[in-house]
Short mmCIF file of C-alpha atoms in Angstrom, two decimals:
data_model
loop_
_atom_site.label_atom_id
_atom_site.label_comp_id
_atom_site.label_asym_id
_atom_site.label_seq_id
_atom_site.Cartn_x
_atom_site.Cartn_y
_atom_site.Cartn_z
CA MET A 462 6.56 17.13 11.97
CA SER A 463 3.86 14.33 9.36
CA ILE A 464 5.24 12.26 7.46
CA GLY A 465 4.37 8.77 5.95
CA SER A 466 5.89 5.60 6.73
CA LEU A 467 6.02 1.75 5.83
CA GLY A 468 4.11 -1.51 8.15
CA ILE A 469 2.90 -4.76 7.32
CA LYS A 470 -0.86 -5.89 7.12
CA VAL A 471 -1.14 -8.24 9.92
CA GLY A 472 -4.82 -9.49 9.77
CA MET A 473 -9.03 -7.68 9.65
CA THR A 474 -11.23 -8.37 12.82
CA GLN A 475 -14.14 -6.15 14.35
CA LEU A 476 -14.88 -3.65 17.03
CA PHE A 477 -18.51 -2.85 18.08
CA ASP A 478 -19.19 0.85 18.82
CA GLU A 479 -21.69 2.77 21.62
CA LYS A 480 -24.47 1.32 19.19
CA ASN A 481 -23.54 -2.24 19.66
CA ALA A 482 -22.95 -2.29 15.96
CA SER A 483 -20.31 -3.63 14.40
CA ILE A 484 -16.93 -1.81 11.86
CA PRO A 485 -14.86 -3.87 10.01
CA VAL A 486 -11.01 -3.04 11.46
CA THR A 487 -7.38 -3.53 9.64
CA LEU A 488 -4.60 -4.10 12.15
CA ILE A 489 -1.56 -2.91 10.87
CA LYS A 490 1.71 -3.34 12.27
CA ILE A 491 4.01 0.63 11.53
CA GLY A 492 7.51 0.46 11.38
CA PRO A 493 9.81 1.68 13.46
CA CYS A 494 10.99 2.91 9.97
CA THR A 495 14.81 4.29 10.39
CA VAL A 496 15.34 7.94 8.45
CA THR A 497 18.56 6.48 5.74
CA GLN A 498 19.02 9.78 3.80
CA ILE A 499 17.45 13.06 3.70
CA LYS A 500 16.76 14.84 0.41
CA THR A 501 17.77 18.60 -0.57
CA VAL A 502 16.60 21.27 -2.89
CA PRO A 503 20.71 22.88 -2.95
CA THR A 504 22.00 18.90 -3.22
CA ASN A 505 18.73 16.87 -5.10
CA GLY A 506 15.86 19.12 -6.55
CA TYR A 507 13.78 18.43 -4.56
CA ASN A 508 13.34 17.84 -0.19
CA ALA A 509 12.29 14.29 0.40
CA VAL A 510 13.07 11.96 3.61
CA GLN A 511 13.55 8.05 2.72
CA LEU A 512 13.18 5.40 5.20
CA GLY A 513 13.83 2.16 5.79
CA PHE A 514 12.02 -0.79 6.83
CA ASP A 515 13.01 -4.20 8.20
CA LEU A 516 10.15 -7.06 8.09
CA SER A 517 13.12 -9.74 9.57
CA LYS A 518 12.08 -10.33 13.68
CA LYS A 519 15.71 -10.55 13.91
CA LYS A 520 17.94 -7.90 15.34
CA THR A 521 21.19 -9.07 13.35
CA GLU A 522 21.60 -10.67 9.71
CA LYS A 523 23.47 -11.65 7.50
CA ARG A 524 22.71 -10.14 4.43
CA SER A 525 24.84 -9.60 1.48
CA LEU A 526 25.22 -5.83 0.03
CA ASN A 527 26.59 -4.40 -2.36
CA LYS A 528 29.77 -1.58 -1.40
CA ALA A 529 27.03 1.47 -2.66
CA LEU A 530 23.84 -0.37 -0.81
CA GLU A 531 25.81 -1.08 2.45
CA GLY A 532 27.79 2.51 2.46
CA HIS A 533 24.43 4.24 2.23
CA LEU A 534 22.85 2.66 4.69
CA LYS A 535 26.01 2.42 7.31
CA LYS A 536 25.30 6.17 6.99
CA SER A 537 22.22 5.69 9.37
CA GLY A 538 22.91 2.45 11.56
CA ALA A 539 20.06 0.43 9.41
CA LEU A 540 22.01 -2.30 7.92
CA ASN A 541 19.25 -4.19 8.21
CA SER A 542 16.68 -2.24 6.23
CA ARG A 543 14.89 -4.92 3.45
CA TYR A 544 12.73 -1.36 1.94
CA LEU A 545 13.19 1.86 1.37
CA LYS A 546 10.73 4.40 0.52
CA GLU A 547 10.87 8.23 -0.24
CA TYR A 548 8.43 11.16 1.22
CA HIS A 549 8.09 14.24 0.46
CA VAL A 550 8.50 16.74 3.49
CA ASN A 551 8.23 21.01 3.01
CA LYS A 552 10.63 21.42 6.21
CA PRO A 553 13.75 18.41 6.14
CA GLU A 554 15.57 20.14 8.36
CA GLU A 555 13.40 18.95 11.12
CA PHE A 556 14.99 15.30 10.26
CA GLU A 557 17.70 13.36 11.20
CA LEU A 558 19.83 10.25 10.26
CA GLY A 559 19.40 7.43 12.15
CA GLN A 560 15.79 9.34 13.60
CA THR A 561 12.84 6.67 13.88
CA PHE A 562 9.27 6.87 13.74
CA ASP A 563 6.79 4.01 15.11
CA VAL A 564 3.09 4.22 15.33
CA THR A 565 3.28 7.19 18.03
CA ASN A 566 3.99 9.49 14.24
CA PHE A 567 0.32 9.04 14.21
CA SER A 568 -3.17 10.35 15.64
CA THR A 569 -6.83 9.05 16.75
CA ASN A 570 -9.24 10.32 14.36
CA GLN A 571 -6.68 10.88 11.67
CA PHE A 572 -7.57 9.82 7.65
CA ILE A 573 -4.65 8.45 6.41
CA ASP A 574 -4.33 7.00 2.10
CA ILE A 575 -2.77 2.93 2.11
CA ARG A 576 -0.56 2.16 -0.75
CA GLY A 577 -0.02 -1.52 -0.85
CA LYS A 578 -0.31 -4.32 -3.76
CA SER A 579 -3.84 -6.15 -4.13
CA ILE A 580 -4.13 -9.87 -3.96
CA GLY A 581 -3.67 -11.53 -6.89
CA LYS A 582 -6.73 -13.23 -9.28
CA GLY A 583 -4.46 -14.80 -11.85
CA PHE A 584 -6.71 -14.49 -15.07
CA ALA A 585 -9.76 -13.56 -14.95
CA GLY A 586 -13.14 -13.07 -17.37
CA THR A 587 -15.15 -10.37 -18.08
CA VAL A 588 -17.53 -10.85 -15.48
CA LYS A 589 -15.42 -11.22 -12.78
CA ARG A 590 -12.83 -8.60 -14.21
CA HIS A 591 -15.03 -5.66 -14.76
CA ASN A 592 -18.61 -6.49 -13.77
CA PHE A 593 -19.68 -7.76 -17.49
CA SER A 594 -23.40 -8.81 -17.06
CA ARG A 595 -23.89 -12.44 -17.93
CA GLY A 596 -25.95 -13.14 -21.33
CA PRO A 597 -28.95 -15.65 -20.80
CA MET A 598 -28.48 -19.00 -18.95
CA SER A 599 -31.93 -20.59 -20.81
CA HIS A 600 -33.96 -20.59 -24.01
CA GLY A 601 -31.20 -21.78 -26.40
CA SER A 602 -28.49 -19.71 -25.67
CA LYS A 603 -25.04 -19.96 -25.44
CA ASN A 604 -23.72 -16.74 -24.69
CA HIS A 605 -23.21 -17.14 -20.96
CA ARG A 606 -20.29 -15.57 -20.00
CA GLU A 607 -19.03 -14.17 -23.15
CA PRO A 608 -16.97 -10.64 -23.66
CA GLY A 609 -19.26 -9.91 -26.87
CA SER A 610 -18.13 -7.55 -29.88
CA ILE A 611 -15.39 -5.81 -29.16
CA GLY A 612 -15.23 -3.55 -32.60
CA ALA A 613 -16.44 -2.97 -35.81
CA GLY A 614 -15.21 -4.62 -38.54
CA THR A 615 -13.44 -2.73 -41.55
CA THR A 616 -14.12 0.49 -40.01
CA PRO A 617 -11.56 1.25 -38.21
CA GLY A 618 -10.03 -2.37 -38.89
CA ARG A 619 -9.27 -2.42 -35.05
CA VAL A 620 -9.47 -3.07 -31.41
CA TYR A 621 -9.19 0.14 -29.92
CA PRO A 622 -6.68 0.09 -27.11
CA GLY A 623 -8.50 0.05 -23.65
CA LYS A 624 -10.88 -1.79 -24.12
CA ARG A 625 -11.94 -3.84 -21.33
CA MET A 626 -11.27 -7.43 -21.99
CA ALA A 627 -10.26 -10.41 -20.02
CA GLY A 628 -6.28 -10.22 -18.46
CA ARG A 629 -4.80 -10.74 -15.25
CA LEU A 630 -6.71 -9.11 -12.30
CA GLY A 631 -5.77 -7.83 -9.43
CA GLY A 632 -1.68 -7.80 -8.41
CA LYS A 633 -1.29 -4.03 -9.16
CA PRO A 634 -0.48 -1.20 -6.73
CA THR A 635 -3.84 0.05 -4.70
CA THR A 636 -4.34 3.10 -3.45
CA LEU A 637 -7.22 3.74 -0.54
CA LYS A 638 -7.62 7.03 0.36
CA ARG A 639 -9.35 8.66 3.44
CA LEU A 640 -9.45 5.79 5.77
CA ALA A 641 -9.74 7.02 9.47
CA ILE A 642 -7.31 5.76 12.42
CA LEU A 643 -9.67 4.57 15.30
CA ARG A 644 -7.18 2.73 17.65
CA ILE A 645 -3.67 3.37 18.58
CA ASP A 646 -1.55 0.82 20.49
CA PRO A 647 1.50 1.76 21.27
CA GLU A 648 2.82 -1.03 23.02
CA GLU A 649 2.34 -3.79 20.24
CA ASN A 650 2.96 -0.77 17.77
CA LEU A 651 0.15 -1.16 15.80
CA LEU A 652 -2.62 0.55 14.35
CA VAL A 653 -5.95 0.34 14.04
CA VAL A 654 -7.74 1.60 10.64
CA LYS A 655 -10.82 1.48 9.78
CA GLY A 656 -11.73 -0.45 6.66
CA SER A 657 -10.42 -2.76 4.48
CA VAL A 658 -6.79 -2.42 2.46
CA PRO A 659 -5.29 -3.28 0.14
CA GLY A 660 -3.53 -7.25 -0.01
CA LYS A 661 -3.07 -9.98 2.16
CA PRO A 662 -1.37 -10.58 5.75
CA GLY A 663 1.53 -9.84 5.69
CA ASN A 664 1.65 -7.74 2.37
CA LEU A 665 3.71 -3.88 2.84
CA LEU A 666 1.90 -0.60 2.66
CA SER A 667 2.18 3.06 2.51
CA LEU A 668 0.69 5.41 4.78
CA THR A 669 0.42 9.06 4.40
CA PRO A 670 -1.74 11.72 5.73
CA SER A 671 -4.06 12.45 3.95
CA VAL A 672 -4.71 15.81 2.02
CA ALA A 673 -7.83 17.69 3.72
#
């Protein structure tokens, strides 16, 4: 039963292999996530499972929910769910409302895709944002970090769409594919994933099994 899950980035550390080489890893706290809705082709036009995830440490929390959302979450008993996420499945009949998923849904050496919001860097120039080469730093040059020409003159008489220029860097949904799970800690509900993942510690992440 392969399905994705929601989690939060705890931070980064390192492991050492048998040759004493350091491996950078990221710790991700998974769920537990609760099945809040099951969608099928006859009813919704596609097969999917909706999971609810609660970031709060309290077992019960006062929240102002509208009637529609409150009634929706009551069916699965997941009133504390702050985030809802759908995952497409092939066999929705294998899932039940109120069913929970945690770190045991994954296995060691499995490859997963991780999606989250990258760290926002604010307004950045072309050198930092697009890895442009800088100009000469001496011999009278004043073109140190300028973007250079952004187009021709009368023809075409405009700047082409998609031209790489200065602007906001980061703070956008980013997906990293085929990251290996090196270890699993069922007691702390932690995944140890090789490499880095988008965002800063505490960032919400969506994990899905990689397509072979």
